[in-house]
PDB file of C-alpha atoms in Angstrom:
ATOM      1  CA  MET A  18     104.840 113.010  87.251  1.00 59.00           C
ATOM      2  CA  LYS A  19     104.166 109.988  89.469  1.00 71.00           C
ATOM      3  CA  THR A  20     104.132 106.424  88.123  1.00 85.00           C
ATOM      4  CA  ALA A  21     100.790 104.642  88.525  1.00 91.00           C
ATOM      5  CA  LYS A  22     100.724 102.136  91.393  1.00 96.00           C
ATOM      6  CA  PHE A  23      97.855 100.094  89.914  1.00 97.00           C
ATOM      7  CA  SER A  24      97.427  98.728  86.393  1.00 94.00           C
ATOM      8  CA  ILE A  25      94.714  98.152  83.828  1.00 94.00           C
ATOM      9  CA  GLY A  26      92.843  94.954  84.617  1.00 94.00           C
ATOM     10  CA  GLN A  27      93.645  95.047  88.323  1.00 94.00           C
ATOM     11  CA  VAL A  28      90.803  94.688  90.844  1.00 95.00           C
ATOM     12  CA  VAL A  29      90.817  97.444  93.479  1.00 97.00           C
ATOM     13  CA  ARG A  30      88.561  98.711  96.224  1.00 98.00           C
ATOM     14  CA  HIS A  31      87.922 102.182  97.594  1.00 97.00           C
ATOM     15  CA  ARG A  32      89.690 103.015 100.836  1.00 96.00           C
ATOM     16  CA  LEU A  33      86.706 104.917 102.331  1.00 92.00           C
ATOM     17  CA  PHE A  34      83.561 103.842 100.487  1.00 94.00           C
ATOM     18  CA  PRO A  35      82.097 100.347  99.964  1.00 96.00           C
ATOM     19  CA  PHE A  36      82.802  99.754  96.294  1.00 98.00           C
ATOM     20  CA  ARG A  37      85.321  97.915  94.160  1.00 98.00           C
ATOM     21  CA  GLY A  38      86.061  97.528  90.480  1.00 98.00           C
ATOM     22  CA  VAL A  39      88.360  96.730  87.592  1.00 97.00           C
ATOM     23  CA  ILE A  40      90.671  99.461  86.276  1.00 97.00           C
ATOM     24  CA  PHE A  41      90.122 100.132  82.579  1.00 97.00           C
ATOM     25  CA  ASP A  42      92.038 103.399  82.116  1.00 96.00           C
ATOM     26  CA  VAL A  43      94.568 105.551  83.980  1.00 97.00           C
ATOM     27  CA  ASP A  44      95.145 109.306  83.898  1.00 96.00           C
ATOM     28  CA  PRO A  45      98.660 110.279  85.088  1.00 93.00           C
ATOM     29  CA  GLN A  46      97.048 113.168  86.959  1.00 93.00           C
ATOM     30  CA  PHE A  47      93.532 114.566  87.421  1.00 95.00           C
ATOM     31  CA  ALA A  48      91.758 114.956  84.056  1.00 95.00           C
ATOM     32  CA  ASN A  49      88.094 115.423  84.948  1.00 96.00           C
ATOM     33  CA  THR A  50      86.059 118.637  85.199  1.00 95.00           C
ATOM     34  CA  GLU A  51      86.598 121.264  87.870  1.00 96.00           C
ATOM     35  CA  GLU A  52      82.888 120.993  88.678  1.00 96.00           C
ATOM     36  CA  TRP A  53      83.289 117.261  89.411  1.00 94.00           C
ATOM     37  CA  TYR A  54      86.319 117.977  91.609  1.00 96.00           C
ATOM     38  CA  GLU A  55      84.644 120.768  93.573  1.00 95.00           C
ATOM     39  CA  ALA A  56      81.612 118.527  94.252  1.00 95.00           C
ATOM     40  CA  ILE A  57      83.802 116.326  96.472  1.00 92.00           C
ATOM     41  CA  PRO A  58      83.618 117.482 100.105  1.00 91.00           C
ATOM     42  CA  ALA A  59      86.792 119.406 100.945  1.00 92.00           C
ATOM     43  CA  ASP A  60      87.694 117.158 103.892  1.00 90.00           C
ATOM     44  CA  VAL A  61      87.964 114.094 101.591  1.00 89.00           C
ATOM     45  CA  ARG A  62      88.930 115.813  98.327  1.00 93.00           C
ATOM     46  CA  PRO A  63      92.043 114.134  96.846  1.00 95.00           C
ATOM     47  CA  ARG A  64      95.093 115.911  95.494  1.00 93.00           C
ATOM     48  CA  LYS A  65      95.133 116.436  91.721  1.00 94.00           C
ATOM     49  CA  ASP A  66      98.847 115.655  91.278  1.00 94.00           C
ATOM     50  CA  GLN A  67      98.497 111.876  91.344  1.00 96.00           C
ATOM     51  CA  PRO A  68      97.166 109.154  89.044  1.00 97.00           C
ATOM     52  CA  PHE A  69      93.396 108.831  88.725  1.00 97.00           C
ATOM     53  CA  TYR A  70      91.756 105.580  87.668  1.00 98.00           C
ATOM     54  CA  HIS A  71      88.643 104.789  85.654  1.00 98.00           C
ATOM     55  CA  LEU A  72      86.876 101.743  87.132  1.00 98.00           C
ATOM     56  CA  LEU A  73      84.138  99.390  86.049  1.00 98.00           C
ATOM     57  CA  ALA A  74      82.762  99.614  89.569  1.00 98.00           C
ATOM     58  CA  GLU A  75      80.187  97.866  91.723  1.00 98.00           C
ATOM     59  CA  ASN A  76      78.709  98.182  95.169  1.00 97.00           C
ATOM     60  CA  SER A  77      76.097  96.010  96.870  1.00 96.00           C
ATOM     61  CA  GLU A  78      73.296  97.632  94.852  1.00 97.00           C
ATOM     62  CA  THR A  79      74.507  98.549  91.364  1.00 97.00           C
ATOM     63  CA  GLU A  80      77.275  98.749  88.771  1.00 98.00           C
ATOM     64  CA  TYR A  81      78.671 102.000  87.374  1.00 98.00           C
ATOM     65  CA  ILE A  82      81.780 103.833  86.146  1.00 97.00           C
ATOM     66  CA  ALA A  83      83.915 105.470  88.846  1.00 97.00           C
ATOM     67  CA  TYR A  84      86.829 107.923  88.693  1.00 98.00           C
ATOM     68  CA  VAL A  85      89.080 107.505  91.729  1.00 97.00           C
ATOM     69  CA  SER A  86      92.378 108.957  92.925  1.00 97.00           C
ATOM     70  CA  GLU A  87      95.262 106.627  93.674  1.00 97.00           C
ATOM     71  CA  GLN A  88      95.331 107.693  97.339  1.00 96.00           C
ATOM     72  CA  ASN A  89      91.807 106.302  97.747  1.00 96.00           C
ATOM     73  CA  LEU A  90      92.430 102.862  96.247  1.00 98.00           C
ATOM     74  CA  LEU A  91      93.640  99.609  97.757  1.00 98.00           C
ATOM     75  CA  GLU A  92      94.271  96.291  96.047  1.00 96.00           C
ATOM     76  CA  ASP A  93      91.233  94.015  96.354  1.00 96.00           C
ATOM     77  CA  LYS A  94      92.451  90.631  97.544  1.00 91.00           C
ATOM     78  CA  SER A  95      89.033  88.977  97.877  1.00 92.00           C
ATOM     79  CA  GLY A  96      89.415  86.910  94.699  1.00 88.00           C
ATOM     80  CA  GLU A  97      85.729  87.521  93.971  1.00 91.00           C
ATOM     81  CA  PRO A  98      84.823  88.302  90.345  1.00 92.00           C
ATOM     82  CA  VAL A  99      83.512  91.773  89.526  1.00 95.00           C
ATOM     83  CA  ARG A 100      79.983  91.634  88.098  1.00 93.00           C
ATOM     84  CA  HIS A 101      79.980  94.826  86.000  1.00 96.00           C
ATOM     85  CA  PRO A 102      78.176  94.108  82.677  1.00 96.00           C
ATOM     86  CA  GLN A 103      80.898  95.734  80.533  1.00 96.00           C
ATOM     87  CA  ILE A 104      83.732  93.525  81.789  1.00 95.00           C
ATOM     88  CA  GLY A 105      83.143  90.889  79.107  1.00 93.00           C
ATOM     89  CA  GLU A 106      83.395  93.547  76.390  1.00 94.00           C
ATOM     90  CA  MET A 107      86.756  94.827  77.610  1.00 95.00           C
ATOM     91  CA  PHE A 108      88.496  91.984  79.470  1.00 96.00           C
ATOM     92  CA  ASP A 109      89.208  88.267  79.623  1.00 93.00           C
ATOM     93  CA  LYS A 110      89.489  86.759  83.116  1.00 88.00           C
ATOM     94  CA  ARG A 111      92.923  85.333  83.969  1.00 84.00           C
ATOM     95  CA  PRO A 112      93.441  82.295  86.233  1.00 83.00           C
ATOM     96  CA  ASP A 113      95.024  84.548  88.907  1.00 77.00           C
ATOM     97  CA  GLY A 114      91.791  86.571  89.189  1.00 75.00           C
ATOM     98  CA  ARG A 115      93.039  89.598  87.280  1.00 78.00           C
ATOM     99  CA  TYR A 116      91.464  90.813  84.111  1.00 94.00           C
ATOM    100  CA  GLU A 117      93.422  90.997  80.868  1.00 94.00           C
ATOM    101  CA  PRO A 118      92.385  93.567  78.243  1.00 94.00           C
ATOM    102  CA  LYS A 119      90.951  91.927  75.146  1.00 90.00           C
ATOM    103  CA  ARG A 120      93.178  92.202  72.120  1.00 81.00           C
ATOM    104  CA  GLN A 121      91.824  94.313  69.317  1.00 67.00           C
ATOM    105  CA  SER A 122      91.202  92.410  66.121  1.00 50.00           C
ATOM    106  CA  ARG A 123      93.154  93.764  63.200  1.00 50.00           C
ATOM    107  CA  HIS A 124      91.852  93.875  59.639  1.00 51.00           C
TER     108      HIS A 124
END
């Protein structure tokens, strides 16, 4: 099994499509439905044997959740904040631009 190249809280962008986001979960290999996988056009369909990332994603029009293979992600070096409405629920912004997962309160 391959070690994930990106980490939770890191801002990334898609290699082919115009969106970016903050990673909030990582699957060591593909863990979505076969139907979802088959819906991706064959000429751009990623391999399953690599990490897949759950993103709080945004494009120029909207915010959403994305599931993206490692081969299709690049580090986002823009320094721009991500505007997804769920970021504040899950992360605190660090001075270096990364997002740090909020600590769970313990009772």
